[in-house]
Amino acid sequence: METMKPGCASVVRRSTGVPSFATTIIVTLAMLVVTSCAAPAGNDQHKSPPIGHVWTIILENKSYEATFTGLNQNDYLWKTLPSYGLLLRQYYGTGHFSLDNYISLVAGQAPTPDNQNDCPQYKDVQPGSPGADGQVNASSGCVYPASLPTLFNQLDGNKVSWKVYVQDMGNTPSREDPYHCGIPGPPAGAGVPDPGSATAQDQYVPKHNPVPWFHSLIDNPADCAKVVPLGGLPATAGHPAENSLAQDLAREATTPQFSWISPNNCSDAHDATCKGDNLSGDPNNHQGGLYAADLFLKQVVPEIMKSPAFQHDGMIQIIFDEAFPPYKMYGNSIADFTGDTTASLNTPTDTAQSIIACCNELPGPNTTQPGFQAFGQDTTPGGGITGAVFISRFIRPGSITDQPYNHYSWLRSMEDLFQAKTGGTDGEGHLGYAGAEGLRPFGVDVYNNPDGRALQPAPSGIAIYPATASSDDPEKPIVTGPAVPVR
């Protein structure tokens, strides 16, 4: 299966539903879908609209096939929310497993041996020396040196307010420090064990928080003060109270310009059976997966959509870190996974499982392939197609794009949106592989309502097909409804 689109450059230069008032969601004329990955020189189609507030909600471990085909109990995400915005049918992760994707998103770093294994030991990167293309040499460890900036540092430099909201962080203070960016302990020397799974009382895991992995953030108390539990923090000795997401949304003046939201290991769809409760209201309900994620989204997305900041100039992004099985031929795989998850026990047929990349993703200096040996059989770069949903007044409800994007595209787009124009790998404000020559940021296929006119929700032309592969499958999914017509 072809894993990269022609023309993609690879060289680096240097409640329970949407509130009724949102039915007139402010969002334009759909533009033609662009299918190449490289941005034509001198083209103005990637100019960002006047979006002033962004909320990025990151979910876990689901392929496009799992999320957007009706396979699971998640009608809110795969039916309701796309009718208010855009379905990105070819949004890709950059590796496996979780942590390397978070690091790619906020710093443009390619996977490394430890972070693609979710960093079982929380310790500093070694040797930590600068590599080519804005990468850091990292044969071991996961906490990057202070010399490596992140998107959050860029926002600080441009005086753009930001906050990271992390569900359950601090429930067990001996497990993670809610006043120190949620780190599990000091990363110096041998470091400390990194809790990779939830407990019944605390479903927070550091690997789903983008901040603890950078000394440029964790060494700065002012930055750690912006990393808070989703429900806020009460005042304690030496620490002022921190607002919850809901409190910050009450007024535009208290709403950060950029908000990152990490649900806990149940609400992000990571755990199929949750260690603690989901948000159903039933204290004995431990059902996880996309069912639990839908419960979270039904609570949080309407809160954001009714906020003054969103209604003024906001954008909500719902993305996934990576794609896990089930896979279909279209975009993710040419065969279903059939072997054991232990690499040494896999059957030879598992090498047909192709978890693919887009945009000529580079492996970086530290791994042969991003996500190598994910599921014991990954043979290609990338994290597969997850799909994504964006909602904004500058996006036409019910629209679709098949333009390929990945986490580096996301980072480049956020850097452009918030005016990071200097430094970075390319000297134009793009960190790491977000500075790849020709990498396409979100364009007119995404920002397809440039005048921000109020438009009614519209059904999305979602692809419907079985989420398992067979030999007679078409190369493209069957679309039961057309995309919003171009006028």
Tab-separated table of C-alpha atoms in Angstrom:
chain	number	residue	atom	x	y	z
A	1	MET	CA	0.000	0.000	0.000
A	2	GLU	CA	1.229	3.448	-0.840
A	3	THR	CA	2.075	5.198	2.383
A	4	MET	CA	2.913	8.701	1.168
A	5	LYS	CA	1.221	11.154	-1.131
A	6	PRO	CA	3.087	12.480	-4.175
A	7	GLY	CA	4.499	15.914	-3.719
A	8	CYS	CA	4.965	15.673	0.036
A	9	ALA	CA	8.287	17.214	0.977
A	10	SER	CA	10.526	15.620	3.554
A	11	VAL	CA	13.592	17.837	3.766
A	12	VAL	CA	13.924	20.227	6.693
A	13	ARG	CA	15.282	23.704	5.948
A	14	ARG	CA	16.533	24.858	9.395
A	15	SER	CA	-24.681	18.122	29.036
A	16	THR	CA	-25.787	15.423	26.787
A	17	GLY	CA	-25.799	17.312	23.586
A	18	VAL	CA	-25.022	20.539	21.834
A	19	PRO	CA	-26.943	23.450	23.386
A	20	SER	CA	-29.801	24.877	21.374
A	21	PHE	CA	-28.217	28.296	20.958
A	22	ALA	CA	-25.390	26.588	19.086
A	23	THR	CA	-27.718	25.507	16.313
A	24	THR	CA	-26.857	28.789	14.717
A	25	ILE	CA	-23.210	28.020	15.136
A	26	ILE	CA	-21.054	30.544	13.534
A	27	VAL	CA	-19.163	28.761	10.877
A	28	THR	CA	-18.668	29.115	5.227
A	29	LEU	CA	-18.420	28.413	1.733
A	30	ALA	CA	-16.704	25.038	1.512
A	31	MET	CA	-13.610	25.054	-0.622
A	32	LEU	CA	-12.442	22.303	-2.897
A	33	VAL	CA	-10.610	19.521	-1.110
A	34	VAL	CA	-6.894	19.637	-1.773
A	35	THR	CA	-5.198	16.286	-2.178
A	36	SER	CA	-1.510	17.047	-2.327
A	37	CYS	CA	0.637	17.343	0.789
A	38	ALA	CA	3.011	20.077	-0.321
A	39	ALA	CA	1.955	23.702	-0.197
A	40	PRO	CA	2.564	25.585	-3.460
A	41	ALA	CA	5.079	28.380	-3.055
A	42	GLY	CA	3.581	31.825	-2.697
A	43	ASN	CA	0.034	30.529	-2.278
A	44	ASP	CA	-2.115	32.379	0.250
A	45	GLN	CA	-4.447	29.419	0.843
A	46	HIS	CA	-2.821	28.630	4.204
A	47	LYS	CA	-3.416	32.019	5.786
A	48	SER	CA	-5.016	31.446	9.177
A	49	PRO	CA	-8.415	33.002	9.928
A	50	PRO	CA	-8.850	35.322	12.934
A	51	ILE	CA	-9.280	32.493	15.431
A	52	GLY	CA	-8.420	33.788	18.887
A	53	HIS	CA	-9.191	30.817	21.139
A	54	VAL	CA	-8.396	27.127	20.608
A	55	TRP	CA	-9.354	24.084	22.674
A	56	THR	CA	-7.552	20.855	21.773
A	57	ILE	CA	-9.110	17.718	23.278
A	58	ILE	CA	-6.957	14.635	22.789
A	59	LEU	CA	-8.356	11.121	22.902
A	60	GLU	CA	-6.556	7.791	22.740
A	61	ASN	CA	-5.784	4.798	20.593
A	62	LYS	CA	-8.590	4.629	18.069
A	63	SER	CA	-8.458	4.174	14.319
A	64	TYR	CA	-10.745	6.024	11.947
A	65	GLU	CA	-12.484	2.698	11.434
A	66	ALA	CA	-13.209	2.343	15.146
A	67	THR	CA	-14.459	5.888	15.664
A	68	PHE	CA	-16.236	7.059	12.542
A	69	THR	CA	-17.981	3.980	11.114
A	70	GLY	CA	-20.680	3.266	13.678
A	71	LEU	CA	-18.770	0.332	15.139
A	72	ASN	CA	-18.881	1.669	18.708
A	73	GLN	CA	-21.268	3.451	21.069
A	74	ASN	CA	-20.113	6.965	20.269
A	75	ASP	CA	-22.838	8.645	18.224
A	76	TYR	CA	-22.024	12.039	19.727
A	77	LEU	CA	-18.494	12.045	18.301
A	78	TRP	CA	-19.089	10.356	14.977
A	79	LYS	CA	-22.546	11.768	14.158
A	80	THR	CA	-23.443	14.857	16.182
A	81	LEU	CA	-20.192	16.789	16.384
A	82	PRO	CA	-19.225	16.530	12.682
A	83	SER	CA	-22.572	18.137	11.856
A	84	TYR	CA	-21.313	21.261	13.648
A	85	GLY	CA	-17.926	21.347	11.960
A	86	LEU	CA	-15.378	19.446	9.899
A	87	LEU	CA	-14.467	15.769	9.740
A	88	LEU	CA	-10.810	15.268	8.814
A	89	ARG	CA	-10.868	11.774	7.350
A	90	GLN	CA	-7.102	11.560	6.871
A	91	TYR	CA	-5.631	12.870	10.095
A	92	TYR	CA	-2.655	10.709	11.142
A	93	GLY	CA	-0.675	9.970	14.266
A	94	THR	CA	3.105	10.023	14.041
A	95	GLY	CA	4.052	6.872	15.975
A	96	HIS	CA	3.242	4.293	18.625
A	97	PHE	CA	2.541	4.138	21.466
A	98	SER	CA	1.096	7.228	23.199
A	99	LEU	CA	3.912	9.386	24.480
A	100	ASP	CA	5.847	9.886	21.264
A	101	ASN	CA	2.712	11.357	19.689
A	102	TYR	CA	2.302	13.931	22.463
A	103	ILE	CA	5.937	14.949	22.087
A	104	SER	CA	5.553	15.246	18.310
A	105	LEU	CA	2.487	17.426	18.799
A	106	VAL	CA	4.052	20.042	21.049
A	107	ALA	CA	7.747	19.933	20.094
A	108	GLY	CA	8.038	18.396	16.625
A	109	GLN	CA	10.268	15.592	17.894
A	110	ALA	CA	10.292	12.190	16.224
A	111	PRO	CA	9.840	9.015	18.293
A	112	THR	CA	12.711	7.690	20.399
A	113	PRO	CA	13.250	4.217	21.901
A	114	ASP	CA	11.890	5.136	25.327
A	115	ASN	CA	9.080	7.514	24.461
A	116	GLN	CA	7.619	5.128	21.902
A	117	ASN	CA	7.567	2.631	24.764
A	118	ASP	CA	5.688	5.169	26.926
A	119	CYS	CA	8.720	5.799	29.156
A	120	PRO	CA	8.338	3.247	31.983
A	121	GLN	CA	11.078	5.117	33.852
A	122	TYR	CA	10.669	8.878	34.118
A	123	LYS	CA	14.215	10.119	33.502
A	124	ASP	CA	16.196	12.631	31.499
A	125	VAL	CA	17.011	12.089	27.844
A	126	GLN	CA	20.561	10.934	27.148
A	127	PRO	CA	22.751	12.178	25.591
A	128	GLY	CA	20.381	15.090	24.917
A	129	SER	CA	22.659	16.721	22.370
A	130	PRO	CA	21.306	18.650	19.370
A	131	GLY	CA	20.717	16.603	16.228
A	132	ALA	CA	19.883	17.470	12.655
A	133	ASP	CA	16.590	19.067	11.682
A	134	GLY	CA	15.831	20.393	15.150
A	135	GLN	CA	15.822	16.916	16.687
A	136	VAL	CA	17.446	15.885	19.970
A	137	ASN	CA	19.685	12.829	20.161
A	138	ALA	CA	17.926	10.519	22.610
A	139	SER	CA	19.106	6.938	22.926
A	140	SER	CA	17.371	6.672	26.312
A	141	GLY	CA	15.144	8.687	28.612
A	142	CYS	CA	12.133	10.863	27.905
A	143	VAL	CA	12.569	14.266	29.587
A	144	TYR	CA	14.105	16.703	27.122
A	145	PRO	CA	16.740	19.315	28.034
A	146	ALA	CA	15.813	22.925	28.723
A	147	SER	CA	17.352	23.918	25.393
A	148	LEU	CA	14.422	22.317	23.544
A	149	PRO	CA	11.450	24.689	23.256
A	150	THR	CA	7.832	23.629	22.914
A	151	LEU	CA	4.687	25.214	21.559
A	152	PHE	CA	3.945	26.388	25.110
A	153	ASN	CA	7.274	28.231	25.258
A	154	GLN	CA	6.452	29.844	21.930
A	155	LEU	CA	3.101	30.964	23.317
A	156	ASP	CA	4.882	32.410	26.360
A	157	GLY	CA	7.232	34.298	24.056
A	158	ASN	CA	4.320	35.795	22.140
A	159	LYS	CA	2.386	36.608	25.331
A	160	VAL	CA	-0.385	34.208	24.340
A	161	SER	CA	-2.219	32.863	27.378
A	162	TRP	CA	-2.450	29.080	27.675
A	163	LYS	CA	-3.478	26.383	30.071
A	164	VAL	CA	-3.365	22.587	30.194
A	165	TYR	CA	-6.363	20.951	31.877
A	166	VAL	CA	-5.768	17.357	32.959
A	167	GLN	CA	-8.609	15.282	34.375
A	168	ASP	CA	-7.810	13.601	37.734
A	169	MET	CA	-4.276	15.022	37.988
A	170	GLY	CA	-3.495	15.326	41.689
A	171	ASN	CA	-6.105	12.867	42.922
A	172	THR	CA	-3.211	11.001	44.545
A	173	PRO	CA	-0.556	13.657	45.274
A	174	SER	CA	2.021	11.042	46.251
A	175	ARG	CA	1.709	9.635	42.728
A	176	GLU	CA	2.013	12.917	40.813
A	177	ASP	CA	2.604	16.513	41.855
A	178	PRO	CA	-0.305	18.733	40.765
A	179	TYR	CA	1.737	21.841	41.586
A	180	HIS	CA	4.716	20.728	39.496
A	181	CYS	CA	3.206	20.060	36.063
A	182	GLY	CA	1.957	16.616	37.128
A	183	ILE	CA	5.404	15.003	37.144
A	184	PRO	CA	5.799	11.677	38.991
A	185	GLY	CA	9.104	12.728	40.588
A	186	PRO	CA	12.554	14.115	39.741
A	187	PRO	CA	13.903	12.858	36.389
A	188	ALA	CA	17.597	13.268	37.238
A	189	GLY	CA	19.904	10.261	37.366
A	190	ALA	CA	18.018	6.979	37.321
A	191	GLY	CA	14.736	8.863	37.556
A	192	VAL	CA	11.578	7.409	39.084
A	193	PRO	CA	8.991	4.859	37.931
A	194	ASP	CA	6.412	6.402	35.637
A	195	PRO	CA	2.858	5.276	36.449
A	196	GLY	CA	1.634	4.084	33.085
A	197	SER	CA	-1.833	2.961	34.101
A	198	ALA	CA	-4.772	4.251	36.105
A	199	THR	CA	-5.894	3.352	39.606
A	200	ALA	CA	-9.424	3.253	40.968
A	201	GLN	CA	-8.862	6.562	42.778
A	202	ASP	CA	-6.640	8.270	40.200
A	203	GLN	CA	-7.043	7.705	36.457
A	204	TYR	CA	-4.401	10.290	35.512
A	205	VAL	CA	-1.290	9.069	33.690
A	206	PRO	CA	1.664	11.374	32.926
A	207	LYS	CA	2.115	9.981	29.400
A	208	HIS	CA	-1.138	11.700	28.383
A	209	ASN	CA	-0.006	15.089	29.702
A	210	PRO	CA	2.238	16.912	27.187
A	211	VAL	CA	4.094	19.029	29.752
A	212	PRO	CA	6.143	16.772	32.124
A	213	TRP	CA	8.548	15.801	29.345
A	214	PHE	CA	10.317	19.128	28.909
A	215	HIS	CA	12.706	20.887	31.285
A	216	SER	CA	11.831	24.093	29.424
A	217	LEU	CA	8.442	23.802	31.159
A	218	ILE	CA	8.864	21.806	34.365
A	219	ASP	CA	11.764	23.977	35.538
A	220	ASN	CA	9.575	27.082	35.322
A	221	PRO	CA	7.050	27.459	38.176
A	222	ALA	CA	5.073	30.006	36.154
A	223	ASP	CA	4.487	27.405	33.459
A	224	CYS	CA	3.597	24.672	35.933
A	225	ALA	CA	0.975	27.016	37.384
A	226	LYS	CA	-0.781	26.738	34.012
A	227	VAL	CA	-1.035	22.937	34.230
A	228	VAL	CA	-4.057	22.185	36.390
A	229	PRO	CA	-6.646	19.502	37.086
A	230	LEU	CA	-9.720	19.787	34.878
A	231	GLY	CA	-11.783	20.534	37.975
A	232	GLY	CA	-9.304	23.070	39.353
A	233	LEU	CA	-7.484	23.153	42.687
A	234	PRO	CA	-8.483	24.617	46.047
A	235	ALA	CA	-6.176	27.033	47.814
A	236	THR	CA	-3.619	25.362	50.081
A	237	ALA	CA	-0.653	26.555	52.094
A	238	GLY	CA	1.735	28.154	49.631
A	239	HIS	CA	-0.567	27.639	46.648
A	240	PRO	CA	-3.459	29.805	45.464
A	241	ALA	CA	-6.645	28.246	44.148
A	242	GLU	CA	-6.672	27.333	40.462
A	243	ASN	CA	-9.801	27.681	38.375
A	244	SER	CA	-11.454	24.744	36.700
A	245	LEU	CA	-12.126	24.699	32.972
A	246	ALA	CA	-15.763	25.596	33.622
A	247	GLN	CA	-14.779	28.584	35.766
A	248	ASP	CA	-12.317	29.864	33.168
A	249	LEU	CA	-14.949	29.594	30.431
A	250	ALA	CA	-17.383	31.863	32.265
A	251	ARG	CA	-15.812	35.029	30.865
A	252	GLU	CA	-13.699	35.650	27.787
A	253	ALA	CA	-11.232	37.590	29.927
A	254	THR	CA	-10.491	34.473	32.011
A	255	THR	CA	-10.395	32.029	29.092
A	256	PRO	CA	-6.885	31.137	27.877
A	257	GLN	CA	-6.219	31.718	24.207
A	258	PHE	CA	-4.947	28.146	23.901
A	259	SER	CA	-6.322	25.311	26.017
A	260	TRP	CA	-5.140	21.709	25.940
A	261	ILE	CA	-7.526	19.189	27.513
A	262	SER	CA	-6.357	15.693	28.485
A	263	PRO	CA	-9.158	13.467	29.797
A	264	ASN	CA	-8.246	10.710	32.222
A	265	ASN	CA	-7.442	7.148	31.150
A	266	CYS	CA	-11.142	6.287	31.133
A	267	SER	CA	-12.608	9.393	29.509
A	268	ASP	CA	-10.015	9.448	26.716
A	269	ALA	CA	-11.141	5.994	25.433
A	270	HIS	CA	-7.810	4.401	26.421
A	271	ASP	CA	-9.102	1.790	28.862
A	272	ALA	CA	-11.766	-0.607	27.616
A	273	THR	CA	-12.721	-1.312	31.217
A	274	CYS	CA	-11.946	1.627	33.458
A	275	LYS	CA	-10.187	1.271	36.796
A	276	GLY	CA	-12.455	3.970	38.203
A	277	ASP	CA	-15.833	5.330	37.170
A	278	ASN	CA	-16.755	6.916	33.873
A	279	LEU	CA	-18.936	10.042	33.743
A	280	SER	CA	-22.279	8.252	33.413
A	281	GLY	CA	-23.274	9.177	36.951
A	282	ASP	CA	-23.487	5.552	37.982
A	283	PRO	CA	-20.727	4.877	40.551
A	284	ASN	CA	-20.476	1.280	39.383
A	285	ASN	CA	-20.119	1.996	35.669
A	286	HIS	CA	-16.613	1.163	34.474
A	287	GLN	CA	-17.305	0.886	30.756
A	288	GLY	CA	-14.543	2.661	28.892
A	289	GLY	CA	-13.529	3.051	25.272
A	290	LEU	CA	-15.379	5.396	22.968
A	291	TYR	CA	-18.506	5.060	25.114
A	292	ALA	CA	-16.688	6.762	28.001
A	293	ALA	CA	-15.132	9.316	25.650
A	294	ASP	CA	-18.587	10.252	24.370
A	295	LEU	CA	-19.736	10.856	27.954
A	296	PHE	CA	-16.784	13.194	28.464
A	297	LEU	CA	-17.359	15.059	25.209
A	298	LYS	CA	-21.077	15.469	25.950
A	299	GLN	CA	-20.104	17.229	29.164
A	300	VAL	CA	-17.157	19.336	28.024
A	301	VAL	CA	-17.907	20.340	24.426
A	302	PRO	CA	-21.239	22.092	25.190
A	303	GLU	CA	-19.530	23.959	28.049
A	304	ILE	CA	-16.984	25.273	25.563
A	305	MET	CA	-19.509	25.989	22.803
A	306	LYS	CA	-21.678	28.161	25.031
A	307	SER	CA	-18.703	30.173	26.304
A	308	PRO	CA	-18.232	33.798	25.221
A	309	ALA	CA	-14.723	33.048	23.940
A	310	PHE	CA	-15.843	30.233	21.655
A	311	GLN	CA	-18.782	32.182	20.299
A	312	HIS	CA	-16.505	35.124	19.601
A	313	ASP	CA	-13.587	33.503	17.767
A	314	GLY	CA	-13.078	29.947	18.999
A	315	MET	CA	-12.138	26.571	17.549
A	316	ILE	CA	-12.539	23.144	19.172
A	317	GLN	CA	-10.299	20.325	17.951
A	318	ILE	CA	-10.939	16.691	18.865
A	319	ILE	CA	-7.953	14.578	17.891
A	320	PHE	CA	-6.490	11.172	18.750
A	321	ASP	CA	-2.879	10.335	19.483
A	322	GLU	CA	-2.654	7.168	17.342
A	323	ALA	CA	-4.674	4.483	15.599
A	324	PHE	CA	-5.098	1.041	17.143
A	325	PRO	CA	-6.928	-1.862	15.476
A	326	PRO	CA	-9.480	-2.508	14.058
A	327	TYR	CA	-8.149	-1.445	10.680
A	328	LYS	CA	-9.534	-1.515	7.189
A	329	MET	CA	-7.748	-1.414	3.836
A	330	TYR	CA	-8.580	2.264	3.415
A	331	GLY	CA	-5.848	4.331	4.964
A	332	ASN	CA	-4.735	2.097	7.767
A	333	SER	CA	-4.074	-1.481	6.796
A	334	ILE	CA	-4.043	-4.194	4.184
A	335	ALA	CA	-4.768	-6.937	6.715
A	336	ASP	CA	-6.164	-7.378	10.187
A	337	PHE	CA	-3.913	-8.101	13.139
A	338	THR	CA	-3.897	-11.839	13.811
A	339	GLY	CA	-0.881	-12.542	15.996
A	340	ASP	CA	0.273	-12.156	19.554
A	341	THR	CA	1.138	-8.730	20.938
A	342	THR	CA	4.518	-10.039	22.083
A	343	ALA	CA	6.955	-9.289	19.269
A	344	SER	CA	8.815	-12.605	19.522
A	345	LEU	CA	5.567	-14.574	19.237
A	346	ASN	CA	4.090	-12.856	16.217
A	347	THR	CA	3.210	-14.840	13.152
A	348	PRO	CA	4.822	-13.866	9.848
A	349	THR	CA	1.442	-12.813	8.446
A	350	ASP	CA	1.354	-9.913	10.857
A	351	THR	CA	3.946	-8.089	8.775
A	352	ALA	CA	1.090	-7.323	6.382
A	353	GLN	CA	-0.333	-5.016	9.030
A	354	SER	CA	0.642	-1.617	7.703
A	355	ILE	CA	0.205	1.282	10.120
A	356	ILE	CA	0.970	4.094	7.785
A	357	ALA	CA	2.178	7.652	7.746
A	358	CYS	CA	1.450	10.689	5.660
A	359	CYS	CA	3.317	13.745	4.496
A	360	ASN	CA	6.664	11.961	4.045
A	361	GLU	CA	7.109	11.604	7.784
A	362	LEU	CA	10.768	11.171	8.690
A	363	PRO	CA	11.905	8.626	11.296
A	364	GLY	CA	14.352	10.972	13.019
A	365	PRO	CA	17.806	10.140	14.363
A	366	ASN	CA	16.770	7.812	17.180
A	367	THR	CA	14.635	5.040	15.659
A	368	THR	CA	14.611	2.999	12.481
A	369	GLN	CA	10.892	3.585	12.100
A	370	PRO	CA	8.498	5.647	14.220
A	371	GLY	CA	6.511	3.245	16.337
A	372	PHE	CA	8.701	0.278	15.432
A	373	GLN	CA	7.257	-2.983	16.807
A	374	ALA	CA	3.964	-1.418	17.781
A	375	PHE	CA	1.670	-4.416	18.210
A	376	GLY	CA	4.769	-6.460	17.405
A	377	GLN	CA	4.420	-6.051	13.663
A	378	ASP	CA	4.601	-2.397	12.614
A	379	THR	CA	6.744	-2.178	9.504
A	380	THR	CA	6.202	1.401	8.370
A	381	PRO	CA	6.415	4.923	9.801
A	382	GLY	CA	3.556	6.715	11.423
A	383	GLY	CA	0.626	6.183	13.719
A	384	GLY	CA	-2.158	5.476	11.241
A	385	ILE	CA	-5.313	7.369	10.372
A	386	THR	CA	-7.309	8.396	13.405
A	387	GLY	CA	-9.558	11.056	11.955
A	388	ALA	CA	-10.362	14.302	13.767
A	389	VAL	CA	-13.238	16.756	14.215
A	390	PHE	CA	-12.873	20.555	14.253
A	391	ILE	CA	-15.658	23.012	15.158
A	392	SER	CA	-15.486	26.777	14.667
A	393	ARG	CA	-17.384	29.736	13.265
A	394	PHE	CA	-14.728	29.655	10.530
A	395	ILE	CA	-15.594	26.069	9.545
A	396	ARG	CA	-18.680	25.045	7.571
A	397	PRO	CA	-20.914	22.591	9.469
A	398	GLY	CA	-21.016	19.099	7.997
A	399	SER	CA	-17.941	19.566	5.823
A	400	ILE	CA	-15.243	16.986	5.121
A	401	THR	CA	-11.621	17.047	4.017
A	402	ASP	CA	-9.532	14.166	2.720
A	403	GLN	CA	-6.348	16.233	2.741
A	404	PRO	CA	-3.720	14.285	4.741
A	405	TYR	CA	-2.466	15.946	7.929
A	406	ASN	CA	-0.466	14.644	10.885
A	407	HIS	CA	0.687	15.863	14.296
A	408	TYR	CA	3.512	17.896	12.751
A	409	SER	CA	0.918	19.605	10.540
A	410	TRP	CA	-1.081	20.380	13.678
A	411	LEU	CA	1.946	21.928	15.395
A	412	ARG	CA	2.837	24.020	12.365
A	413	SER	CA	-0.762	25.216	12.137
A	414	MET	CA	-0.884	26.271	15.794
A	415	GLU	CA	2.461	28.054	15.442
A	416	ASP	CA	1.103	29.943	12.441
A	417	LEU	CA	-2.209	30.709	14.136
A	418	PHE	CA	-0.489	32.215	17.187
A	419	GLN	CA	2.152	34.058	15.175
A	420	ALA	CA	5.353	32.161	15.992
A	421	LYS	CA	7.493	33.655	13.236
A	422	THR	CA	11.094	33.321	14.364
A	423	GLY	CA	13.387	30.524	15.482
A	424	GLY	CA	12.556	26.890	15.035
A	425	THR	CA	14.105	24.498	12.579
A	426	ASP	CA	13.327	26.623	9.540
A	427	GLY	CA	13.948	30.036	11.098
A	428	GLU	CA	10.255	30.823	10.622
A	429	GLY	CA	8.929	29.647	13.974
A	430	HIS	CA	8.354	25.947	13.268
A	431	LEU	CA	9.832	23.453	15.732
A	432	GLY	CA	11.427	20.146	14.761
A	433	TYR	CA	9.649	18.360	11.944
A	434	ALA	CA	6.917	20.998	11.910
A	435	GLY	CA	9.579	22.891	9.966
A	436	ALA	CA	9.766	20.305	7.184
A	437	GLU	CA	9.969	21.906	3.770
A	438	GLY	CA	6.518	21.996	2.198
A	439	LEU	CA	4.680	20.474	5.158
A	440	ARG	CA	1.086	21.596	4.733
A	441	PRO	CA	-0.605	23.434	7.612
A	442	PHE	CA	-4.375	23.536	7.810
A	443	GLY	CA	-5.672	25.345	4.742
A	444	VAL	CA	-8.892	26.421	3.056
A	445	ASP	CA	-10.188	22.862	3.186
A	446	VAL	CA	-10.247	23.285	6.995
A	447	TYR	CA	-10.960	27.001	7.353
A	448	ASN	CA	-13.753	26.824	4.775
A	449	ASN	CA	-16.031	29.561	6.171
A	450	PRO	CA	-13.645	32.518	6.116
A	451	ASP	CA	-16.225	35.230	6.790
A	452	GLY	CA	-17.532	33.426	9.889
A	453	ARG	CA	-21.185	33.535	8.813
A	454	ALA	CA	-23.656	31.795	11.103
A	455	LEU	CA	-24.743	28.507	9.521
A	456	GLN	CA	-27.071	25.728	10.577
A	457	PRO	CA	-25.660	22.290	11.466
A	458	ALA	CA	-25.594	19.916	8.494
A	459	PRO	CA	-25.261	16.149	8.167
A	460	SER	CA	-21.723	15.054	7.457
A	461	GLY	CA	-20.879	12.753	4.537
A	462	ILE	CA	-19.406	10.117	6.819
A	463	ALA	CA	-17.978	6.925	5.343
A	464	ILE	CA	-19.846	3.788	6.335
A	465	TYR	CA	-18.152	0.428	5.904
A	466	PRO	CA	-17.293	-2.589	8.037
A	467	ALA	CA	-14.285	-2.053	10.256
A	468	THR	CA	-12.631	-5.322	9.262
A	469	ALA	CA	-10.788	-6.045	6.043
A	470	SER	CA	-11.723	-8.499	3.317
A	471	SER	CA	-10.129	-9.337	-0.009
A	472	ASP	CA	-12.831	-7.670	-2.121
A	473	ASP	CA	-12.821	-4.313	-0.321
A	474	PRO	CA	-12.664	-1.150	-2.417
A	475	GLU	CA	-9.620	1.040	-1.994
A	476	LYS	CA	-11.786	3.939	-0.813
A	477	PRO	CA	-14.704	3.832	1.614
A	478	ILE	CA	-18.297	4.056	0.492
A	479	VAL	CA	-19.694	7.479	1.355
A	480	THR	CA	-23.409	7.425	2.079
A	481	GLY	CA	-23.830	11.188	2.052
A	482	PRO	CA	-22.034	13.770	-0.077
A	483	ALA	CA	-19.726	16.362	1.344
A	484	VAL	CA	-21.161	19.869	1.631
A	485	PRO	CA	-21.458	21.132	-1.962
A	486	VAL	CA	-19.055	23.777	-3.168
A	487	ARG	CA	-20.721	26.985	-4.286
